[in-house]
Amino acid sequence: MFKVIVLLVCTFLYVEAQYAVPAGYDYGIPNPYQYSYSSPAIGGQSSHSESGDGSGRVTGSYSVVDEDGRSRTVEYVADEGGFRANIITNEPGTSNQAPADVTISSSADDGFGGLTYGGAPAAAPYGAPY
């Protein structure tokens, strides 16, 4: 039984080793690129544009606009400093925030019309009918 297990483990390791990326594989330098589109859609519109400068830095933005006027635009940069985004929106229920490396700028009201949430009502006592 032990010989069978050793044979299976060796076979598995041999098969897995065939799919490894060769050490020192040269991916080459990134090529500069640029693209964009704007597309009307049912109930709104979307667009996206992006460019890479050939050094690994990518900048871009995408945008969605609903037929009722709600919009969201995300402007982003990805480079040696990581991914950073700036979100501009007027969606209800959003507020100005800056979590992680993202900035959210909202022009919407809080969506509650000045109402505040006081929590759920206390549960009524329950007695099991035994």
mmCIF file with all atom_site columns, N, CA and C in Angstrom, residues 10-85:
data_model
loop_
_atom_site.group_PDB
_atom_site.id
_atom_site.type_symbol
_atom_site.label_atom_id
_atom_site.label_alt_id
_atom_site.label_comp_id
_atom_site.label_asym_id
_atom_site.label_entity_id
_atom_site.label_seq_id
_atom_site.pdbx_PDB_ins_code
_atom_site.Cartn_x
_atom_site.Cartn_y
_atom_site.Cartn_z
_atom_site.occupancy
_atom_site.B_iso_or_equiv
_atom_site.pdbx_formal_charge
_atom_site.auth_seq_id
_atom_site.auth_comp_id
_atom_site.auth_asym_id
_atom_site.auth_atom_id
_atom_site.pdbx_PDB_model_num
ATOM 1   N N  . CYS A 1 10 ? 4.528   10.712 -6.496  1.00 0.00 ? 10 CYS A N  1
ATOM 2   C CA . CYS A 1 10 ? 5.551   11.022 -7.505  1.00 0.00 ? 10 CYS A CA 1
ATOM 3   C C  . CYS A 1 10 ? 4.922   11.376 -8.844  1.00 0.00 ? 10 CYS A C  1
ATOM 4   N N  . THR A 1 11 ? 3.874   10.655 -9.224  1.00 0.00 ? 11 THR A N  1
ATOM 5   C CA . THR A 1 11 ? 3.181   10.952 -10.477 1.00 0.00 ? 11 THR A CA 1
ATOM 6   C C  . THR A 1 11 ? 2.557   12.335 -10.431 1.00 0.00 ? 11 THR A C  1
ATOM 7   N N  . PHE A 1 12 ? 1.921   12.665 -9.311  1.00 0.00 ? 12 PHE A N  1
ATOM 8   C CA . PHE A 1 12 ? 1.300   13.980 -9.153  1.00 0.00 ? 12 PHE A CA 1
ATOM 9   C C  . PHE A 1 12 ? 2.348   15.086 -9.263  1.00 0.00 ? 12 PHE A C  1
ATOM 10  N N  . LEU A 1 13 ? 3.484   14.921 -8.577  1.00 0.00 ? 13 LEU A N  1
ATOM 11  C CA . LEU A 1 13 ? 4.526   15.946 -8.616  1.00 0.00 ? 13 LEU A CA 1
ATOM 12  C C  . LEU A 1 13 ? 5.105   16.095 -10.022 1.00 0.00 ? 13 LEU A C  1
ATOM 13  N N  . TYR A 1 14 ? 5.257   14.995 -10.748 1.00 0.00 ? 14 TYR A N  1
ATOM 14  C CA . TYR A 1 14 ? 5.770   15.051 -12.113 1.00 0.00 ? 14 TYR A CA 1
ATOM 15  C C  . TYR A 1 14 ? 4.814   15.819 -13.024 1.00 0.00 ? 14 TYR A C  1
ATOM 16  N N  . VAL A 1 15 ? 3.525   15.536 -12.904 1.00 0.00 ? 15 VAL A N  1
ATOM 17  C CA . VAL A 1 15 ? 2.527   16.199 -13.745 1.00 0.00 ? 15 VAL A CA 1
ATOM 18  C C  . VAL A 1 15 ? 2.444   17.686 -13.409 1.00 0.00 ? 15 VAL A C  1
ATOM 19  N N  . GLU A 1 16 ? 2.479   18.046 -12.141 1.00 0.00 ? 16 GLU A N  1
ATOM 20  C CA . GLU A 1 16 ? 2.416   19.449 -11.731 1.00 0.00 ? 16 GLU A CA 1
ATOM 21  C C  . GLU A 1 16 ? 3.638   20.227 -12.218 1.00 0.00 ? 16 GLU A C  1
ATOM 22  N N  . ALA A 1 17 ? 4.803   19.605 -12.216 1.00 0.00 ? 17 ALA A N  1
ATOM 23  C CA . ALA A 1 17 ? 6.019   20.296 -12.631 1.00 0.00 ? 17 ALA A CA 1
ATOM 24  C C  . ALA A 1 17 ? 5.987   20.676 -14.101 1.00 0.00 ? 17 ALA A C  1
ATOM 25  N N  . GLN A 1 18 ? 5.216   19.989 -14.907 1.00 0.00 ? 18 GLN A N  1
ATOM 26  C CA . GLN A 1 18 ? 5.140   20.298 -16.333 1.00 0.00 ? 18 GLN A CA 1
ATOM 27  C C  . GLN A 1 18 ? 4.447   21.624 -16.603 1.00 0.00 ? 18 GLN A C  1
ATOM 28  N N  . TYR A 1 19 ? 3.619   22.087 -15.684 1.00 0.00 ? 19 TYR A N  1
ATOM 29  C CA . TYR A 1 19 ? 2.836   23.298 -15.903 1.00 0.00 ? 19 TYR A CA 1
ATOM 30  C C  . TYR A 1 19 ? 3.448   24.537 -15.280 1.00 0.00 ? 19 TYR A C  1
ATOM 31  N N  . ALA A 1 20 ? 4.628   24.444 -14.744 1.00 0.00 ? 20 ALA A N  1
ATOM 32  C CA . ALA A 1 20 ? 5.275   25.597 -14.122 1.00 0.00 ? 20 ALA A CA 1
ATOM 33  C C  . ALA A 1 20 ? 5.787   26.556 -15.200 1.00 0.00 ? 20 ALA A C  1
ATOM 34  N N  . VAL A 1 21 ? 5.776   27.845 -14.895 1.00 0.00 ? 21 VAL A N  1
ATOM 35  C CA . VAL A 1 21 ? 6.325   28.856 -15.805 1.00 0.00 ? 21 VAL A CA 1
ATOM 36  C C  . VAL A 1 21 ? 7.838   28.745 -15.753 1.00 0.00 ? 21 VAL A C  1
ATOM 37  N N  . PRO A 1 22 ? 8.482   28.712 -16.890 1.00 0.00 ? 22 PRO A N  1
ATOM 38  C CA . PRO A 1 22 ? 9.940   28.590 -16.890 1.00 0.00 ? 22 PRO A CA 1
ATOM 39  C C  . PRO A 1 22 ? 10.585  29.748 -16.122 1.00 0.00 ? 22 PRO A C  1
ATOM 40  N N  . ALA A 1 23 ? 11.585  29.425 -15.338 1.00 0.00 ? 23 ALA A N  1
ATOM 41  C CA . ALA A 1 23 ? 12.292  30.453 -14.569 1.00 0.00 ? 23 ALA A CA 1
ATOM 42  C C  . ALA A 1 23 ? 12.943  31.445 -15.532 1.00 0.00 ? 23 ALA A C  1
ATOM 43  N N  . GLY A 1 24 ? 12.838  32.720 -15.202 1.00 0.00 ? 24 GLY A N  1
ATOM 44  C CA . GLY A 1 24 ? 13.469  33.744 -16.008 1.00 0.00 ? 24 GLY A CA 1
ATOM 45  C C  . GLY A 1 24 ? 12.749  34.042 -17.309 1.00 0.00 ? 24 GLY A C  1
ATOM 46  N N  . TYR A 1 25 ? 11.467  33.725 -17.392 1.00 0.00 ? 25 TYR A N  1
ATOM 47  C CA . TYR A 1 25 ? 10.713  34.007 -18.608 1.00 0.00 ? 25 TYR A CA 1
ATOM 48  C C  . TYR A 1 25 ? 10.667  35.512 -18.835 1.00 0.00 ? 25 TYR A C  1
ATOM 49  N N  . ASP A 1 26 ? 11.015  35.943 -20.034 1.00 0.00 ? 26 ASP A N  1
ATOM 50  C CA . ASP A 1 26 ? 11.067  37.361 -20.353 1.00 0.00 ? 26 ASP A CA 1
ATOM 51  C C  . ASP A 1 26 ? 9.728   37.812 -20.945 1.00 0.00 ? 26 ASP A C  1
ATOM 52  N N  . TYR A 1 27 ? 8.965   38.571 -20.169 1.00 0.00 ? 27 TYR A N  1
ATOM 53  C CA . TYR A 1 27 ? 7.683   39.080 -20.643 1.00 0.00 ? 27 TYR A CA 1
ATOM 54  C C  . TYR A 1 27 ? 7.853   40.313 -21.522 1.00 0.00 ? 27 TYR A C  1
ATOM 55  N N  . GLY A 1 28 ? 9.031   40.872 -21.556 1.00 0.00 ? 28 GLY A N  1
ATOM 56  C CA . GLY A 1 28 ? 9.266   42.071 -22.347 1.00 0.00 ? 28 GLY A CA 1
ATOM 57  C C  . GLY A 1 28 ? 8.759   43.310 -21.618 1.00 0.00 ? 28 GLY A C  1
ATOM 58  N N  . ILE A 1 29 ? 9.032   44.464 -22.196 1.00 0.00 ? 29 ILE A N  1
ATOM 59  C CA . ILE A 1 29 ? 8.559   45.705 -21.582 1.00 0.00 ? 29 ILE A CA 1
ATOM 60  C C  . ILE A 1 29 ? 7.125   45.963 -22.044 1.00 0.00 ? 29 ILE A C  1
ATOM 61  N N  . PRO A 1 30 ? 6.310   46.586 -21.185 1.00 0.00 ? 30 PRO A N  1
ATOM 62  C CA . PRO A 1 30 ? 4.935   46.884 -21.586 1.00 0.00 ? 30 PRO A CA 1
ATOM 63  C C  . PRO A 1 30 ? 4.909   47.884 -22.745 1.00 0.00 ? 30 PRO A C  1
ATOM 64  N N  . ASN A 1 31 ? 3.983   47.717 -23.635 1.00 0.00 ? 31 ASN A N  1
ATOM 65  C CA . ASN A 1 31 ? 3.808   48.652 -24.743 1.00 0.00 ? 31 ASN A CA 1
ATOM 66  C C  . ASN A 1 31 ? 2.805   49.731 -24.354 1.00 0.00 ? 31 ASN A C  1
ATOM 67  N N  . PRO A 1 32 ? 3.053   50.987 -24.736 1.00 0.00 ? 32 PRO A N  1
ATOM 68  C CA . PRO A 1 32 ? 2.060   52.028 -24.495 1.00 0.00 ? 32 PRO A CA 1
ATOM 69  C C  . PRO A 1 32 ? 0.765   51.700 -25.255 1.00 0.00 ? 32 PRO A C  1
ATOM 70  N N  . TYR A 1 33 ? -0.360  52.028 -24.655 1.00 0.00 ? 33 TYR A N  1
ATOM 71  C CA . TYR A 1 33 ? -1.648  51.792 -25.311 1.00 0.00 ? 33 TYR A CA 1
ATOM 72  C C  . TYR A 1 33 ? -2.664  52.822 -24.833 1.00 0.00 ? 33 TYR A C  1
ATOM 73  N N  . GLN A 1 34 ? -3.758  52.888 -25.554 1.00 0.00 ? 34 GLN A N  1
ATOM 74  C CA . GLN A 1 34 ? -4.857  53.775 -25.186 1.00 0.00 ? 34 GLN A CA 1
ATOM 75  C C  . GLN A 1 34 ? -6.127  53.257 -25.848 1.00 0.00 ? 34 GLN A C  1
ATOM 76  N N  . TYR A 1 35 ? -7.230  53.269 -25.104 1.00 0.00 ? 35 TYR A N  1
ATOM 77  C CA . TYR A 1 35 ? -8.521  52.928 -25.698 1.00 0.00 ? 35 TYR A CA 1
ATOM 78  C C  . TYR A 1 35 ? -9.628  53.657 -24.957 1.00 0.00 ? 35 TYR A C  1
ATOM 79  N N  . SER A 1 36 ? -10.768 53.754 -25.610 1.00 0.00 ? 36 SER A N  1
ATOM 80  C CA . SER A 1 36 ? -11.939 54.347 -24.958 1.00 0.00 ? 36 SER A CA 1
ATOM 81  C C  . SER A 1 36 ? -13.186 53.941 -25.720 1.00 0.00 ? 36 SER A C  1
ATOM 82  N N  . TYR A 1 37 ? -14.315 54.006 -25.016 1.00 0.00 ? 37 TYR A N  1
ATOM 83  C CA . TYR A 1 37 ? -15.609 53.802 -25.665 1.00 0.00 ? 37 TYR A CA 1
ATOM 84  C C  . TYR A 1 37 ? -16.664 54.562 -24.892 1.00 0.00 ? 37 TYR A C  1
ATOM 85  N N  . SER A 1 38 ? -17.748 54.839 -25.544 1.00 0.00 ? 38 SER A N  1
ATOM 86  C CA . SER A 1 38 ? -18.924 55.434 -24.932 1.00 0.00 ? 38 SER A CA 1
ATOM 87  C C  . SER A 1 38 ? -20.114 54.731 -25.555 1.00 0.00 ? 38 SER A C  1
ATOM 88  N N  . SER A 1 39 ? -21.011 54.225 -24.714 1.00 0.00 ? 39 SER A N  1
ATOM 89  C CA . SER A 1 39 ? -22.096 53.401 -25.228 1.00 0.00 ? 39 SER A CA 1
ATOM 90  C C  . SER A 1 39 ? -23.419 53.772 -24.584 1.00 0.00 ? 39 SER A C  1
ATOM 91  N N  . PRO A 1 40 ? -24.393 54.187 -25.396 1.00 0.00 ? 40 PRO A N  1
ATOM 92  C CA . PRO A 1 40 ? -25.728 54.365 -24.838 1.00 0.00 ? 40 PRO A CA 1
ATOM 93  C C  . PRO A 1 40 ? -26.299 52.988 -24.527 1.00 0.00 ? 40 PRO A C  1
ATOM 94  N N  . ALA A 1 41 ? -27.020 52.890 -23.445 1.00 0.00 ? 41 ALA A N  1
ATOM 95  C CA . ALA A 1 41 ? -27.614 51.618 -23.045 1.00 0.00 ? 41 ALA A CA 1
ATOM 96  C C  . ALA A 1 41 ? -29.069 51.849 -22.687 1.00 0.00 ? 41 ALA A C  1
ATOM 97  N N  . ILE A 1 42 ? -29.799 50.773 -22.559 1.00 0.00 ? 42 ILE A N  1
ATOM 98  C CA . ILE A 1 42 ? -31.193 50.890 -22.138 1.00 0.00 ? 42 ILE A CA 1
ATOM 99  C C  . ILE A 1 42 ? -31.199 51.464 -20.729 1.00 0.00 ? 42 ILE A C  1
ATOM 100 N N  . GLY A 1 43 ? -31.801 52.608 -20.564 1.00 0.00 ? 43 GLY A N  1
ATOM 101 C CA . GLY A 1 43 ? -31.886 53.226 -19.247 1.00 0.00 ? 43 GLY A CA 1
ATOM 102 C C  . GLY A 1 43 ? -30.660 54.010 -18.827 1.00 0.00 ? 43 GLY A C  1
ATOM 103 N N  . GLY A 1 44 ? -29.764 54.338 -19.729 1.00 0.00 ? 44 GLY A N  1
ATOM 104 C CA . GLY A 1 44 ? -28.609 55.125 -19.320 1.00 0.00 ? 44 GLY A CA 1
ATOM 105 C C  . GLY A 1 44 ? -27.484 55.094 -20.325 1.00 0.00 ? 44 GLY A C  1
ATOM 106 N N  . GLN A 1 45 ? -26.264 55.253 -19.826 1.00 0.00 ? 45 GLN A N  1
ATOM 107 C CA . GLN A 1 45 ? -25.088 55.309 -20.676 1.00 0.00 ? 45 GLN A CA 1
ATOM 108 C C  . GLN A 1 45 ? -23.883 54.869 -19.863 1.00 0.00 ? 45 GLN A C  1
ATOM 109 N N  . SER A 1 46 ? -22.888 54.283 -20.547 1.00 0.00 ? 46 SER A N  1
ATOM 110 C CA . SER A 1 46 ? -21.637 53.941 -19.875 1.00 0.00 ? 46 SER A CA 1
ATOM 111 C C  . SER A 1 46 ? -20.471 54.312 -20.785 1.00 0.00 ? 46 SER A C  1
ATOM 112 N N  . SER A 1 47 ? -19.332 54.558 -20.158 1.00 0.00 ? 47 SER A N  1
ATOM 113 C CA . SER A 1 47 ? -18.125 54.868 -20.926 1.00 0.00 ? 47 SER A CA 1
ATOM 114 C C  . SER A 1 47 ? -16.907 54.416 -20.136 1.00 0.00 ? 47 SER A C  1
ATOM 115 N N  . HIS A 1 48 ? -15.806 54.238 -20.848 1.00 0.00 ? 48 HIS A N  1
ATOM 116 C CA . HIS A 1 48 ? -14.560 53.811 -20.216 1.00 0.00 ? 48 HIS A CA 1
ATOM 117 C C  . HIS A 1 48 ? -13.405 54.292 -21.094 1.00 0.00 ? 48 HIS A C  1
ATOM 118 N N  . SER A 1 49 ? -12.367 54.791 -20.471 1.00 0.00 ? 49 SER A N  1
ATOM 119 C CA . SER A 1 49 ? -11.145 55.129 -21.193 1.00 0.00 ? 49 SER A CA 1
ATOM 120 C C  . SER A 1 49 ? -9.963  54.744 -20.320 1.00 0.00 ? 49 SER A C  1
ATOM 121 N N  . GLU A 1 50 ? -8.884  54.304 -20.963 1.00 0.00 ? 50 GLU A N  1
ATOM 122 C CA . GLU A 1 50 ? -7.708  53.866 -20.216 1.00 0.00 ? 50 GLU A CA 1
ATOM 123 C C  . GLU A 1 50 ? -6.481  54.032 -21.091 1.00 0.00 ? 50 GLU A C  1
ATOM 124 N N  . SER A 1 51 ? -5.346  54.324 -20.449 1.00 0.00 ? 51 SER A N  1
ATOM 125 C CA . SER A 1 51 ? -4.082  54.401 -21.182 1.00 0.00 ? 51 SER A CA 1
ATOM 126 C C  . SER A 1 51 ? -2.957  53.881 -20.300 1.00 0.00 ? 51 SER A C  1
ATOM 127 N N  . GLY A 1 52 ? -1.994  53.264 -20.940 1.00 0.00 ? 52 GLY A N  1
ATOM 128 C CA . GLY A 1 52 ? -0.787  52.804 -20.275 1.00 0.00 ? 52 GLY A CA 1
ATOM 129 C C  . GLY A 1 52 ? 0.406   53.463 -20.950 1.00 0.00 ? 52 GLY A C  1
ATOM 130 N N  . ASP A 1 53 ? 1.389   53.891 -20.162 1.00 0.00 ? 53 ASP A N  1
ATOM 131 C CA . ASP A 1 53 ? 2.490   54.663 -20.734 1.00 0.00 ? 53 ASP A CA 1
ATOM 132 C C  . ASP A 1 53 ? 3.717   53.832 -21.114 1.00 0.00 ? 53 ASP A C  1
ATOM 133 N N  . GLY A 1 54 ? 3.663   52.527 -20.926 1.00 0.00 ? 54 GLY A N  1
ATOM 134 C CA . GLY A 1 54 ? 4.806   51.694 -21.288 1.00 0.00 ? 54 GLY A CA 1
ATOM 135 C C  . GLY A 1 54 ? 5.757   51.431 -20.144 1.00 0.00 ? 54 GLY A C  1
ATOM 136 N N  . SER A 1 55 ? 5.608   52.154 -19.036 1.00 0.00 ? 55 SER A N  1
ATOM 137 C CA . SER A 1 55 ? 6.464   51.911 -17.876 1.00 0.00 ? 55 SER A CA 1
ATOM 138 C C  . SER A 1 55 ? 5.732   51.109 -16.808 1.00 0.00 ? 55 SER A C  1
ATOM 139 N N  . GLY A 1 56 ? 4.502   50.725 -17.089 1.00 0.00 ? 56 GLY A N  1
ATOM 140 C CA . GLY A 1 56 ? 3.695   49.996 -16.119 1.00 0.00 ? 56 GLY A CA 1
ATOM 141 C C  . GLY A 1 56 ? 2.628   50.858 -15.463 1.00 0.00 ? 56 GLY A C  1
ATOM 142 N N  . ARG A 1 57 ? 2.641   52.155 -15.697 1.00 0.00 ? 57 ARG A N  1
ATOM 143 C CA . ARG A 1 57 ? 1.637   53.064 -15.126 1.00 0.00 ? 57 ARG A CA 1
ATOM 144 C C  . ARG A 1 57 ? 0.391   53.060 -16.009 1.00 0.00 ? 57 ARG A C  1
ATOM 145 N N  . VAL A 1 58 ? -0.772  52.848 -15.380 1.00 0.00 ? 58 VAL A N  1
ATOM 146 C CA . VAL A 1 58 ? -2.053  52.828 -16.090 1.00 0.00 ? 58 VAL A CA 1
ATOM 147 C C  . VAL A 1 58 ? -2.964  53.865 -15.450 1.00 0.00 ? 58 VAL A C  1
ATOM 148 N N  . THR A 1 59 ? -3.588  54.695 -16.272 1.00 0.00 ? 59 THR A N  1
ATOM 149 C CA . THR A 1 59 ? -4.573  55.662 -15.785 1.00 0.00 ? 59 THR A CA 1
ATOM 150 C C  . THR A 1 59 ? -5.844  55.487 -16.594 1.00 0.00 ? 59 THR A C  1
ATOM 151 N N  . GLY A 1 60 ? -6.973  55.788 -15.974 1.00 0.00 ? 60 GLY A N  1
ATOM 152 C CA . GLY A 1 60 ? -8.221  55.663 -16.703 1.00 0.00 ? 60 GLY A CA 1
ATOM 153 C C  . GLY A 1 60 ? -9.400  56.124 -15.891 1.00 0.00 ? 60 GLY A C  1
ATOM 154 N N  . SER A 1 61 ? -10.563 55.983 -16.505 1.00 0.00 ? 61 SER A N  1
ATOM 155 C CA . SER A 1 61 ? -11.807 56.307 -15.821 1.00 0.00 ? 61 SER A CA 1
ATOM 156 C C  . SER A 1 61 ? -12.937 55.544 -16.501 1.00 0.00 ? 61 SER A C  1
ATOM 157 N N  . TYR A 1 62 ? -13.964 55.255 -15.706 1.00 0.00 ? 62 TYR A N  1
ATOM 158 C CA . TYR A 1 62 ? -15.183 54.726 -16.287 1.00 0.00 ? 62 TYR A CA 1
ATOM 159 C C  . TYR A 1 62 ? -16.356 55.407 -15.629 1.00 0.00 ? 62 TYR A C  1
ATOM 160 N N  . SER A 1 63 ? -17.473 55.406 -16.336 1.00 0.00 ? 63 SER A N  1
ATOM 161 C CA . SER A 1 63 ? -18.609 56.188 -15.897 1.00 0.00 ? 63 SER A CA 1
ATOM 162 C C  . SER A 1 63 ? -19.903 55.471 -16.258 1.00 0.00 ? 63 SER A C  1
ATOM 163 N N  . VAL A 1 64 ? -20.894 55.577 -15.374 1.00 0.00 ? 64 VAL A N  1
ATOM 164 C CA . VAL A 1 64 ? -22.228 55.039 -15.611 1.00 0.00 ? 64 VAL A CA 1
ATOM 165 C C  . VAL A 1 64 ? -23.229 56.127 -15.251 1.00 0.00 ? 64 VAL A C  1
ATOM 166 N N  . VAL A 1 65 ? -24.173 56.384 -16.155 1.00 0.00 ? 65 VAL A N  1
ATOM 167 C CA . VAL A 1 65 ? -25.225 57.375 -15.910 1.00 0.00 ? 65 VAL A CA 1
ATOM 168 C C  . VAL A 1 65 ? -26.565 56.684 -16.139 1.00 0.00 ? 65 VAL A C  1
ATOM 169 N N  . ASP A 1 66 ? -27.460 56.714 -15.127 1.00 0.00 ? 66 ASP A N  1
ATOM 170 C CA . ASP A 1 66 ? -28.797 56.139 -15.256 1.00 0.00 ? 66 ASP A CA 1
ATOM 171 C C  . ASP A 1 66 ? -29.748 57.173 -15.830 1.00 0.00 ? 66 ASP A C  1
ATOM 172 N N  . GLU A 1 67 ? -30.875 56.684 -16.346 1.00 0.00 ? 67 GLU A N  1
ATOM 173 C CA . GLU A 1 67 ? -31.842 57.591 -16.962 1.00 0.00 ? 67 GLU A CA 1
ATOM 174 C C  . GLU A 1 67 ? -32.454 58.568 -15.958 1.00 0.00 ? 67 GLU A C  1
ATOM 175 N N  . ASP A 1 68 ? -32.416 58.231 -14.658 1.00 0.00 ? 68 ASP A N  1
ATOM 176 C CA . ASP A 1 68 ? -32.978 59.136 -13.653 1.00 0.00 ? 68 ASP A CA 1
ATOM 177 C C  . ASP A 1 68 ? -31.967 60.170 -13.156 1.00 0.00 ? 68 ASP A C  1
ATOM 178 N N  . GLY A 1 69 ? -30.767 60.192 -13.753 1.00 0.00 ? 69 GLY A N  1
ATOM 179 C CA . GLY A 1 69 ? -29.781 61.217 -13.411 1.00 0.00 ? 69 GLY A CA 1
ATOM 180 C C  . GLY A 1 69 ? -28.699 60.759 -12.447 1.00 0.00 ? 69 GLY A C  1
ATOM 181 N N  . ARG A 1 70 ? -28.838 59.574 -11.863 1.00 0.00 ? 70 ARG A N  1
ATOM 182 C CA . ARG A 1 70 ? -27.776 59.080 -10.976 1.00 0.00 ? 70 ARG A CA 1
ATOM 183 C C  . ARG A 1 70 ? -26.538 58.790 -11.810 1.00 0.00 ? 70 ARG A C  1
ATOM 184 N N  . SER A 1 71 ? -25.384 59.135 -11.263 1.00 0.00 ? 71 SER A N  1
ATOM 185 C CA . SER A 1 71 ? -24.144 58.893 -12.014 1.00 0.00 ? 71 SER A CA 1
ATOM 186 C C  . SER A 1 71 ? -23.027 58.479 -11.078 1.00 0.00 ? 71 SER A C  1
ATOM 187 N N  . ARG A 1 72 ? -22.091 57.755 -11.647 1.00 0.00 ? 72 ARG A N  1
ATOM 188 C CA . ARG A 1 72 ? -20.883 57.373 -10.923 1.00 0.00 ? 72 ARG A CA 1
ATOM 189 C C  . ARG A 1 72 ? -19.730 57.407 -11.918 1.00 0.00 ? 72 ARG A C  1
ATOM 190 N N  . THR A 1 73 ? -18.671 58.115 -11.546 1.00 0.00 ? 73 THR A N  1
ATOM 191 C CA . THR A 1 73 ? -17.453 58.155 -12.335 1.00 0.00 ? 73 THR A CA 1
ATOM 192 C C  . THR A 1 73 ? -16.310 57.709 -11.436 1.00 0.00 ? 73 THR A C  1
ATOM 193 N N  . VAL A 1 74 ? -15.516 56.787 -11.915 1.00 0.00 ? 74 VAL A N  1
ATOM 194 C CA . VAL A 1 74 ? -14.352 56.306 -11.181 1.00 0.00 ? 74 VAL A CA 1
ATOM 195 C C  . VAL A 1 74 ? -13.115 56.653 -11.993 1.00 0.00 ? 74 VAL A C  1
ATOM 196 N N  . GLU A 1 75 ? -12.239 57.460 -11.419 1.00 0.00 ? 75 GLU A N  1
ATOM 197 C CA . GLU A 1 75 ? -10.961 57.803 -12.021 1.00 0.00 ? 75 GLU A CA 1
ATOM 198 C C  . GLU A 1 75 ? -9.896  57.022 -11.257 1.00 0.00 ? 75 GLU A C  1
ATOM 199 N N  . TYR A 1 76 ? -8.997  56.352 -11.969 1.00 0.00 ? 76 TYR A N  1
ATOM 200 C CA . TYR A 1 76 ? -8.036  55.502 -11.272 1.00 0.00 ? 76 TYR A CA 1
ATOM 201 C C  . TYR A 1 76 ? -6.642  55.605 -11.860 1.00 0.00 ? 76 TYR A C  1
ATOM 202 N N  . VAL A 1 77 ? -5.676  55.240 -11.010 1.00 0.00 ? 77 VAL A N  1
ATOM 203 C CA . VAL A 1 77 ? -4.261  55.169 -11.382 1.00 0.00 ? 77 VAL A CA 1
ATOM 204 C C  . VAL A 1 77 ? -3.730  53.872 -10.782 1.00 0.00 ? 77 VAL A C  1
ATOM 205 N N  . ALA A 1 78 ? -2.983  53.123 -11.566 1.00 0.00 ? 78 ALA A N  1
ATOM 206 C CA . ALA A 1 78 ? -2.293  51.937 -11.073 1.00 0.00 ? 78 ALA A CA 1
ATOM 207 C C  . ALA A 1 78 ? -0.838  52.047 -11.499 1.00 0.00 ? 78 ALA A C  1
ATOM 208 N N  . ASP A 1 79 ? 0.054   52.025 -10.520 1.00 0.00 ? 79 ASP A N  1
ATOM 209 C CA . ASP A 1 79 ? 1.484   52.138 -10.818 1.00 0.00 ? 79 ASP A CA 1
ATOM 210 C C  . ASP A 1 79 ? 2.259   51.474 -9.692  1.00 0.00 ? 79 ASP A C  1
ATOM 211 N N  . GLU A 1 80 ? 3.538   51.826 -9.569  1.00 0.00 ? 80 GLU A N  1
ATOM 212 C CA . GLU A 1 80 ? 4.360   51.212 -8.528  1.00 0.00 ? 80 GLU A CA 1
ATOM 213 C C  . GLU A 1 80 ? 3.842   51.527 -7.130  1.00 0.00 ? 80 GLU A C  1
ATOM 214 N N  . GLY A 1 81 ? 3.005   52.541 -6.987  1.00 0.00 ? 81 GLY A N  1
ATOM 215 C CA . GLY A 1 81 ? 2.417   52.893 -5.701  1.00 0.00 ? 81 GLY A CA 1
ATOM 216 C C  . GLY A 1 81 ? 1.138   52.138 -5.402  1.00 0.00 ? 81 GLY A C  1
ATOM 217 N N  . GLY A 1 82 ? 0.698   51.263 -6.308  1.00 0.00 ? 82 GLY A N  1
ATOM 218 C CA . GLY A 1 82 ? -0.525  50.488 -6.104  1.00 0.00 ? 82 GLY A CA 1
ATOM 219 C C  . GLY A 1 82 ? -1.678  51.051 -6.920  1.00 0.00 ? 82 GLY A C  1
ATOM 220 N N  . PHE A 1 83 ? -2.878  50.623 -6.568  1.00 0.00 ? 83 PHE A N  1
ATOM 221 C CA . PHE A 1 83 ? -4.094  51.058 -7.251  1.00 0.00 ? 83 PHE A CA 1
ATOM 222 C C  . PHE A 1 83 ? -4.769  52.117 -6.392  1.00 0.00 ? 83 PHE A C  1
ATOM 223 N N  . ARG A 1 84 ? -5.094  53.270 -7.019  1.00 0.00 ? 84 ARG A N  1
ATOM 224 C CA . ARG A 1 84 ? -5.771  54.354 -6.305  1.00 0.00 ? 84 ARG A CA 1
ATOM 225 C C  . ARG A 1 84 ? -6.948  54.813 -7.140  1.00 0.00 ? 84 ARG A C  1
ATOM 226 N N  . ALA A 1 85 ? -8.081  55.021 -6.481  1.00 0.00 ? 85 ALA A N  1
ATOM 227 C CA . ALA A 1 85 ? -9.292  55.416 -7.209  1.00 0.00 ? 85 ALA A CA 1
ATOM 228 C C  . ALA A 1 85 ? -9.928  56.633 -6.559  1.00 0.00 ? 85 ALA A C  1
#
